[in-house]
Amino acid sequence: MRVVLQRVSRASVTVNGGPERKIGPGIMLLVGIREGDTPDLVPKMAEKCANLRIFEDEEGKMNRSAVELGYSALVVSNFTLYANTRKGKRPSFVAAAAPVPANELYELFLKELANYQLADIQHGEFGADMQIDMINDGPVTIILDTEEWKK
């Protein structure tokens, strides 16, 4: 499982041309599910995302989390996080999980994230056509990968 986490001033997603789903300050989470990922990975990833201390405290140090500050989260599924670009000019996505198990883990991630005291959780829809608008604050962008946790 791989998540690209960005600290944002604001973010929104439009799904299939529908109304904007937006948040104020908080975290933007692009979530990729890898073939072979299992449900036991999801709670730890949700906890890590919600509680990662990437917001500045009164001394200007990244020492506060979205949960501590009562911020929100915008979550979007993104299979392209598992693009393989080693050969040629067209990425391969064979490492990404198949749609059914990937959607199940994405939905589980949303459910787990709801266990934390975030002000709001907005999200895209698995497999839909989505447009994202955001202001990355900092910029702060962090990649969380469960494969790295195994090392």
CSV table of C-alpha atoms in Angstrom, one decimal:
chain,number,residue,atom,x,y,z
A,1,MET,CA,0.0,0.0,0.0
A,2,ARG,CA,1.3,3.4,-0.9
A,3,VAL,CA,0.0,6.8,0.1
A,4,VAL,CA,1.2,10.2,-1.2
A,5,LEU,CA,0.3,12.6,1.7
A,6,GLN,CA,0.3,16.3,1.1
A,7,ARG,CA,-0.2,19.1,3.6
A,8,VAL,CA,-2.8,21.4,2.0
A,9,SER,CA,-4.4,24.8,2.7
A,10,ARG,CA,-7.4,23.5,0.8
A,11,ALA,CA,-8.2,20.7,-1.6
A,12,SER,CA,-11.2,19.4,-3.6
A,13,VAL,CA,-12.1,16.6,-5.9
A,14,THR,CA,-14.8,16.6,-8.5
A,15,VAL,CA,-16.1,13.1,-9.4
A,16,ASN,CA,-17.6,12.5,-12.9
A,17,GLY,CA,-18.3,16.2,-13.3
A,18,GLY,CA,-20.4,16.4,-10.1
A,19,PRO,CA,-20.2,18.9,-7.3
A,20,GLU,CA,-16.9,19.6,-5.5
A,21,ARG,CA,-16.0,17.7,-2.4
A,22,LYS,CA,-13.7,20.0,-0.6
A,23,ILE,CA,-11.8,20.5,2.6
A,24,GLY,CA,-10.1,23.5,4.3
A,25,PRO,CA,-6.7,23.0,5.9
A,26,GLY,CA,-5.6,19.4,6.3
A,27,ILE,CA,-4.2,16.4,4.4
A,28,MET,CA,-4.6,15.3,0.8
A,29,LEU,CA,-4.1,11.5,0.5
A,30,LEU,CA,-3.6,9.7,-2.8
A,31,VAL,CA,-4.0,6.0,-2.0
A,32,GLY,CA,-2.6,3.2,-4.1
A,33,ILE,CA,-3.2,-0.5,-3.4
A,34,ARG,CA,-0.6,-3.0,-4.6
A,35,GLU,CA,-1.3,-6.6,-5.7
A,36,GLY,CA,-0.9,-8.7,-2.6
A,37,ASP,CA,-1.8,-6.0,-0.1
A,38,THR,CA,-3.9,-7.3,2.8
A,39,PRO,CA,-6.4,-5.8,5.2
A,40,ASP,CA,-4.0,-5.9,8.2
A,41,LEU,CA,-1.9,-3.1,6.5
A,42,VAL,CA,-4.8,-0.6,6.5
A,43,PRO,CA,-5.3,0.3,10.2
A,44,LYS,CA,-1.6,1.2,10.6
A,45,MET,CA,-1.6,3.3,7.4
A,46,ALA,CA,-4.7,5.2,8.4
A,47,GLU,CA,-3.3,5.8,11.9
A,48,LYS,CA,0.0,7.0,10.4
A,49,CYS,CA,-1.7,9.4,8.0
A,50,ALA,CA,-4.0,10.9,10.6
A,51,ASN,CA,-1.3,11.4,13.2
A,52,LEU,CA,1.8,12.2,11.2
A,53,ARG,CA,3.2,15.4,12.6
A,54,ILE,CA,3.6,17.6,9.5
A,55,PHE,CA,2.0,20.8,10.7
A,56,GLU,CA,4.0,23.6,12.4
A,57,ASP,CA,3.7,24.3,16.1
A,58,GLU,CA,4.1,27.7,17.8
A,59,GLU,CA,7.9,27.4,17.3
A,60,GLY,CA,7.7,26.7,13.6
A,61,LYS,CA,8.6,23.0,13.9
A,62,MET,CA,6.6,20.3,12.2
A,63,ASN,CA,5.2,18.9,15.5
A,64,ARG,CA,1.4,18.8,15.0
A,65,SER,CA,-0.9,16.4,13.3
A,66,ALA,CA,-4.1,16.9,11.4
A,67,VAL,CA,-5.9,15.2,14.3
A,68,GLU,CA,-4.4,17.5,16.9
A,69,LEU,CA,-5.4,20.6,15.0
A,70,GLY,CA,-8.9,19.4,14.0
A,71,TYR,CA,-8.1,19.5,10.3
A,72,SER,CA,-9.7,17.5,7.5
A,73,ALA,CA,-8.7,14.9,5.0
A,74,LEU,CA,-9.4,14.4,1.3
A,75,VAL,CA,-8.8,10.8,0.1
A,76,VAL,CA,-8.5,9.8,-3.5
A,77,SER,CA,-7.8,6.3,-4.9
A,78,ASN,CA,-4.9,6.3,-7.4
A,79,PHE,CA,-3.7,3.1,-9.0
A,80,THR,CA,-1.1,5.0,-11.0
A,81,LEU,CA,1.1,5.2,-7.8
A,82,TYR,CA,2.2,1.7,-8.8
A,83,ALA,CA,3.3,2.7,-12.3
A,84,ASN,CA,6.4,0.8,-13.5
A,85,THR,CA,8.4,3.0,-15.9
A,86,ARG,CA,11.5,0.8,-16.2
A,87,LYS,CA,11.0,-0.1,-19.9
A,88,GLY,CA,9.7,2.0,-22.8
A,89,LYS,CA,7.7,5.1,-22.6
A,90,ARG,CA,4.3,3.7,-21.5
A,91,PRO,CA,3.9,2.9,-17.8
A,92,SER,CA,2.8,-0.5,-16.8
A,93,PHE,CA,0.4,-1.0,-13.9
A,94,VAL,CA,0.8,-4.7,-13.3
A,95,ALA,CA,1.8,-4.2,-9.7
A,96,ALA,CA,-1.5,-2.4,-8.9
A,97,ALA,CA,-4.1,-4.6,-7.3
A,98,ALA,CA,-7.1,-5.7,-9.4
A,99,PRO,CA,-10.2,-3.5,-9.1
A,100,VAL,CA,-12.3,-5.6,-6.7
A,101,PRO,CA,-9.7,-6.2,-3.9
A,102,ALA,CA,-8.2,-2.7,-4.4
A,103,ASN,CA,-11.7,-1.1,-3.9
A,104,GLU,CA,-12.3,-3.2,-0.8
A,105,LEU,CA,-9.0,-2.0,0.8
A,106,TYR,CA,-9.7,1.6,-0.3
A,107,GLU,CA,-13.1,1.5,1.4
A,108,LEU,CA,-11.6,-0.1,4.5
A,109,PHE,CA,-9.0,2.7,4.6
A,110,LEU,CA,-11.8,5.3,4.6
A,111,LYS,CA,-13.5,3.4,7.4
A,112,GLU,CA,-10.3,3.2,9.4
A,113,LEU,CA,-9.5,6.9,8.9
A,114,ALA,CA,-13.0,7.8,10.2
A,115,ASN,CA,-11.8,6.4,13.6
A,116,TYR,CA,-9.7,9.5,14.1
A,117,GLN,CA,-10.9,12.9,15.2
A,118,LEU,CA,-10.5,14.7,11.9
A,119,ALA,CA,-12.9,17.6,11.3
A,120,ASP,CA,-14.1,16.1,8.0
A,121,ILE,CA,-13.2,13.4,5.5
A,122,GLN,CA,-14.1,13.9,1.9
A,123,HIS,CA,-13.2,11.4,-0.8
A,124,GLY,CA,-13.3,10.5,-4.4
A,125,GLU,CA,-14.9,7.3,-5.9
A,126,PHE,CA,-12.9,4.3,-6.8
A,127,GLY,CA,-12.4,4.0,-10.6
A,128,ALA,CA,-14.2,7.2,-11.4
A,129,ASP,CA,-13.0,10.1,-13.5
A,130,MET,CA,-11.8,12.7,-11.0
A,131,GLN,CA,-10.3,16.2,-11.1
A,132,ILE,CA,-8.3,17.4,-8.1
A,133,ASP,CA,-7.6,21.0,-7.1
A,134,MET,CA,-5.4,21.8,-4.2
A,135,ILE,CA,-2.9,24.1,-2.6
A,136,ASN,CA,0.1,22.2,-1.2
A,137,ASP,CA,1.1,24.1,1.9
A,138,GLY,CA,4.9,24.3,2.4
A,139,PRO,CA,5.2,22.4,0.1
A,140,VAL,CA,5.0,19.3,2.2
A,141,THR,CA,4.7,15.9,0.4
A,142,ILE,CA,5.5,12.6,2.0
A,143,ILE,CA,5.3,9.1,0.5
A,144,LEU,CA,4.3,6.4,2.9
A,145,ASP,CA,4.8,2.8,1.6
A,146,THR,CA,4.2,-0.4,3.5
A,147,GLU,CA,7.0,-2.1,1.5
A,148,GLU,CA,9.4,0.3,3.1
A,149,TRP,CA,8.1,-0.6,6.6
A,150,LYS,CA,9.2,-4.2,6.0
A,151,LYS,CA,12.9,-3.3,5.6
